[in-house]
Coordinates of C-alpha atoms in Angstrom, one line a residue:
M18 CA -29.8 3.6 -63.8
A19 CA -28.4 6.1 -61.3
R20 CA -30.5 4.6 -58.5
L21 CA -29.3 1.2 -59.4
L22 CA -25.7 2.4 -59.3
V23 CA -26.2 4.0 -55.9
F24 CA -27.8 0.8 -54.6
L25 CA -24.9 -1.3 -55.8
L26 CA -22.4 1.0 -54.3
T27 CA -24.2 0.9 -51.0
L28 CA -24.4 -2.8 -51.1
C29 CA -20.8 -3.2 -51.9
Q30 CA -19.9 -0.7 -49.1
G31 CA -22.0 -2.7 -46.6
F32 CA -20.5 -5.9 -47.8
I33 CA -17.0 -4.5 -47.2
L34 CA -17.8 -3.1 -43.8
A35 CA -19.4 -6.4 -42.8
H36 CA -16.0 -8.0 -43.1
T37 CA -14.1 -5.5 -41.0
A38 CA -13.2 -6.2 -37.5
S39 CA -15.3 -5.0 -34.6
I40 CA -14.4 -5.2 -30.9
R41 CA -16.8 -5.1 -27.9
V42 CA -15.2 -4.5 -24.5
Q43 CA -17.5 -5.3 -21.5
I44 CA -16.9 -4.2 -17.9
P45 CA -18.4 -6.9 -15.7
S46 CA -19.3 -6.7 -12.0
S47 CA -16.5 -7.8 -9.7
N48 CA -15.5 -7.6 -6.1
L49 CA -13.6 -4.4 -6.9
I50 CA -16.5 -2.9 -9.0
P51 CA -19.8 -4.3 -7.7
N52 CA -21.8 -1.9 -9.7
P53 CA -20.2 -0.8 -13.0
Y54 CA -23.1 1.7 -13.5
T55 CA -21.5 4.0 -11.0
L56 CA -18.5 4.6 -13.3
P57 CA -18.3 8.2 -14.4
S58 CA -19.2 9.2 -17.9
S59 CA -15.6 10.2 -18.6
T60 CA -14.6 6.5 -18.7
H61 CA -13.4 5.7 -22.2
A62 CA -11.3 3.1 -24.1
T63 CA -8.5 3.5 -26.7
L64 CA -7.0 1.3 -29.3
T65 CA -3.4 2.5 -30.0
S66 CA -1.2 1.4 -32.9
G67 CA 2.1 2.5 -34.2
S68 CA 0.8 3.4 -37.7
G69 CA -1.9 5.9 -37.0
P70 CA -3.9 7.9 -34.5
P71 CA -5.6 6.0 -31.6
L72 CA -9.2 5.0 -31.8
K73 CA -11.4 6.1 -28.9
A74 CA -14.7 4.8 -27.7
S75 CA -16.9 6.2 -24.9
L76 CA -18.7 4.1 -22.2
R77 CA -22.2 3.1 -23.4
R78 CA -25.3 2.2 -21.5
G79 CA -24.8 -1.4 -20.6
N80 CA -21.2 -0.8 -19.4
Y81 CA -19.4 -1.6 -22.6
F82 CA -17.2 0.0 -25.3
Q83 CA -17.7 -0.7 -29.0
F84 CA -15.1 -0.3 -31.8
D85 CA -16.7 -0.8 -35.2
N86 CA -15.0 -1.1 -38.6
V87 CA -11.4 -1.4 -37.3
T88 CA -9.4 -1.2 -40.4
T89 CA -5.9 -0.7 -38.9
V90 CA -3.7 -3.7 -39.5
G91 CA -1.1 -4.8 -37.0
S92 CA -0.8 -5.0 -33.2
L93 CA -3.0 -2.7 -31.2
L94 CA -3.0 -1.9 -27.5
L95 CA -6.4 -1.7 -25.7
D96 CA -6.5 0.6 -22.7
V97 CA -9.5 1.6 -20.5
Y98 CA -9.2 4.9 -18.6
T99 CA -11.4 5.8 -15.7
R100 CA -11.1 8.1 -12.7
D101 CA -11.2 5.6 -9.8
F102 CA -9.9 2.3 -11.2
V103 CA -7.0 0.7 -13.1
F104 CA -7.8 -1.9 -15.8
A105 CA -5.6 -4.5 -17.4
P106 CA -4.3 -3.6 -20.9
Y107 CA -4.9 -6.0 -23.8
R108 CA -3.0 -6.7 -27.0
I109 CA -5.1 -7.3 -30.1
D110 CA -3.6 -8.4 -33.5
I111 CA -5.5 -7.5 -36.6
A112 CA -4.6 -8.8 -40.1
P113 CA -6.2 -8.4 -43.6
S114 CA -8.9 -10.9 -44.4
A115 CA -8.4 -13.8 -46.9
D116 CA -10.1 -11.9 -49.7
S117 CA -8.3 -8.6 -48.8
T118 CA -11.6 -6.8 -48.6
G119 CA -11.6 -6.3 -44.8
T120 CA -9.8 -7.1 -41.6
V121 CA -9.9 -10.0 -39.2
I122 CA -8.8 -10.4 -35.6
I123 CA -6.2 -13.1 -35.4
G124 CA -5.2 -12.9 -31.7
A125 CA -5.9 -11.2 -28.3
W126 CA -3.9 -11.4 -25.1
E127 CA -3.8 -9.8 -21.7
T128 CA -0.6 -8.0 -21.4
Y129 CA 1.3 -6.2 -18.6
R130 CA 3.3 -3.0 -18.3
G131 CA 7.0 -3.5 -18.7
T132 CA 6.9 -6.9 -20.3
R133 CA 8.3 -7.6 -23.8
W134 CA 5.9 -7.3 -26.6
E135 CA 6.8 -10.9 -27.7
D136 CA 5.5 -12.3 -24.4
K137 CA 1.9 -12.9 -25.3
G138 CA 0.6 -15.2 -22.6
V139 CA -2.7 -17.0 -22.8
A140 CA -4.6 -16.4 -26.0
L141 CA -8.2 -15.1 -25.7
V142 CA -9.1 -15.9 -29.4
A143 CA -9.1 -19.5 -30.5
A144 CA -9.5 -18.8 -34.2
P145 CA -9.5 -15.7 -36.5
T146 CA -12.8 -13.8 -36.1
T147 CA -14.3 -10.5 -37.2
D148 CA -16.2 -10.0 -33.9
L149 CA -14.4 -10.0 -30.6
A150 CA -16.1 -9.7 -27.2
L151 CA -13.8 -9.1 -24.2
S152 CA -14.6 -8.8 -20.5
I153 CA -12.0 -6.5 -19.2
K154 CA -10.5 -7.0 -15.8
A155 CA -10.1 -4.3 -13.1
L156 CA -6.7 -4.5 -11.4
T157 CA -6.9 -2.0 -8.5
S158 CA -8.5 1.2 -7.3
K159 CA -6.8 4.6 -7.4
N160 CA -6.1 6.3 -4.1
F161 CA -5.5 10.0 -4.4
Y162 CA -5.6 10.8 -0.7
E163 CA -4.0 9.2 2.3
Q164 CA -6.6 8.2 4.9
R165 CA -6.1 9.6 8.4
Q166 CA -5.5 6.8 10.9
G167 CA -7.6 6.9 14.0
F168 CA -6.5 6.6 17.6
N169 CA -5.5 3.2 18.7
P170 CA -5.1 2.6 22.4
M171 CA -2.9 -0.4 21.8
S172 CA -0.3 1.8 20.1
L173 CA 0.5 3.2 23.6
L174 CA 1.9 -0.1 24.6
K175 CA 4.5 0.2 21.8
N176 CA 5.8 3.4 23.2
P177 CA 9.0 2.9 25.2
M178 CA 8.3 5.8 27.5
I179 CA 4.9 4.4 28.4
L180 CA 6.5 1.0 29.2
M181 CA 9.2 2.6 31.4
G182 CA 6.5 4.6 33.2
G183 CA 4.5 1.4 33.8
V184 CA 7.6 -0.4 35.2
A185 CA 8.3 2.6 37.5
L186 CA 4.7 2.5 38.8
L187 CA 4.9 -1.2 39.3
F188 CA 8.0 -0.8 41.5
T189 CA 6.6 2.2 43.3
F190 CA 3.2 0.7 44.3
G191 CA 3.7 -3.0 43.9
M192 CA 6.9 -3.5 45.7
P193 CA 5.7 -2.3 49.2
K194 CA 2.7 -4.5 48.9
L195 CA 4.9 -7.4 48.0
M196 CA 7.2 -6.7 51.0
E197 CA 4.3 -6.6 53.4
N198 CA 3.3 -10.1 52.4
M199 CA 6.8 -11.5 52.3
D200 CA 8.2 -14.0 54.8
P201 CA 10.4 -12.2 57.4
E202 CA 13.5 -14.3 56.6
M203 CA 13.0 -13.8 52.9
K204 CA 12.4 -10.1 53.5
A205 CA 15.7 -9.8 55.4
E206 CA 17.5 -11.7 52.7
Y207 CA 16.0 -9.5 50.1
E208 CA 17.0 -6.3 51.9
E209 CA 20.5 -7.6 52.4
M210 CA 20.7 -8.4 48.6
Q211 CA 19.5 -4.9 47.9
K212 CA 22.3 -3.3 49.8
K213 CA 24.9 -5.3 47.8
T214 CA 23.5 -4.5 44.4
S215 CA 23.1 -1.3 42.5
M216 CA 19.6 -2.4 41.5
G217 CA 18.6 -2.3 45.1
S218 CA 19.5 1.4 45.4
V219 CA 17.5 2.1 42.3
A220 CA 14.5 0.2 43.8
R221 CA 14.8 2.1 47.1
A222 CA 15.0 5.4 45.3
M223 CA 11.9 4.6 43.3
Q224 CA 10.1 3.6 46.5
G225 CA 11.0 6.9 48.2
G226 CA 13.7 5.5 50.5
G227 CA 17.0 7.3 51.0
S228 CA 20.4 5.9 50.2
N229 CA 23.1 4.8 52.6
P230 CA 25.0 7.9 53.9
A231 CA 28.2 5.9 53.9
E232 CA 28.0 5.4 50.2
F233 CA 30.1 7.6 48.0
D234 CA 28.0 10.0 45.9
I235 CA 30.0 10.3 42.7
A236 CA 27.4 12.5 41.0
G237 CA 27.5 15.0 43.8
Y238 CA 31.2 14.8 43.9
L239 CA 31.5 15.6 40.2
A240 CA 29.0 18.4 40.7
G241 CA 30.9 19.9 43.6
T242 CA 28.1 19.4 46.1
G243 CA 29.2 16.1 47.6
K244 CA 29.5 15.6 51.3
S245 CA 33.0 16.1 52.7
T246 CA 34.4 14.4 55.8
G247 CA 36.5 15.8 58.5
N248 CA 39.6 14.3 57.0
D249 CA 38.9 16.1 53.7
R250 CA 38.6 19.4 55.5
S251 CA 41.8 18.8 57.6
S252 CA 43.7 17.7 54.5
G253 CA 42.5 20.8 52.7
S254 CA 43.5 23.1 55.5
T255 CA 46.9 21.4 55.7
R256 CA 47.4 22.1 52.0
E257 CA 46.4 25.7 52.5
R258 CA 49.0 26.0 55.4
K259 CA 51.6 24.5 53.2
R260 CA 50.8 27.1 50.5

């Protein structure tokens, strides 16, 4: 009699557990994770609800998580945690079964951080079921260190100092060659134009040529080293005599 009672209790318990919800979460191969077998053993998944402690499942051989006998009723949040990647979270709604002896999954949706809980999106479950199989999606990889950038010769062309130096070298070595091959009339016209413009004095200075002695050196005058004429000395001596 006792054995029969134990058998009936075991049968009833198995019947009840057979009607509870179970969730299987698979990590498929993707462009981001070509080989899921390389994931560390610390990878795990959690089912979090607002009415009890979270349920935790470790990564099994075959790259999946298994939640058996989920009896928590309500909306649960499925998260997968790993060291190197970020996975999309999922919302799973569980309700009591029709005979109130177990639980059934009535809905599953992919959710996003920061969105309202009412925004469900595309449903992943067409009808209530006790067994749910999900293929979780990897969003991005985690980068803990900043990669050192290598040397790029093209970056030198973006440096203004390098560009200015290149222009100076072009004027220094290219302009004399251009003047040698220039037509005499055009060369004379160019030299005359250089005398009338400030750009010509800059070009002559870059080519090593001196400036016109008759020109007024304002920089030297402000520094006190400018050339003085005889009129300047005579006027200065006249002022000294007047003093």
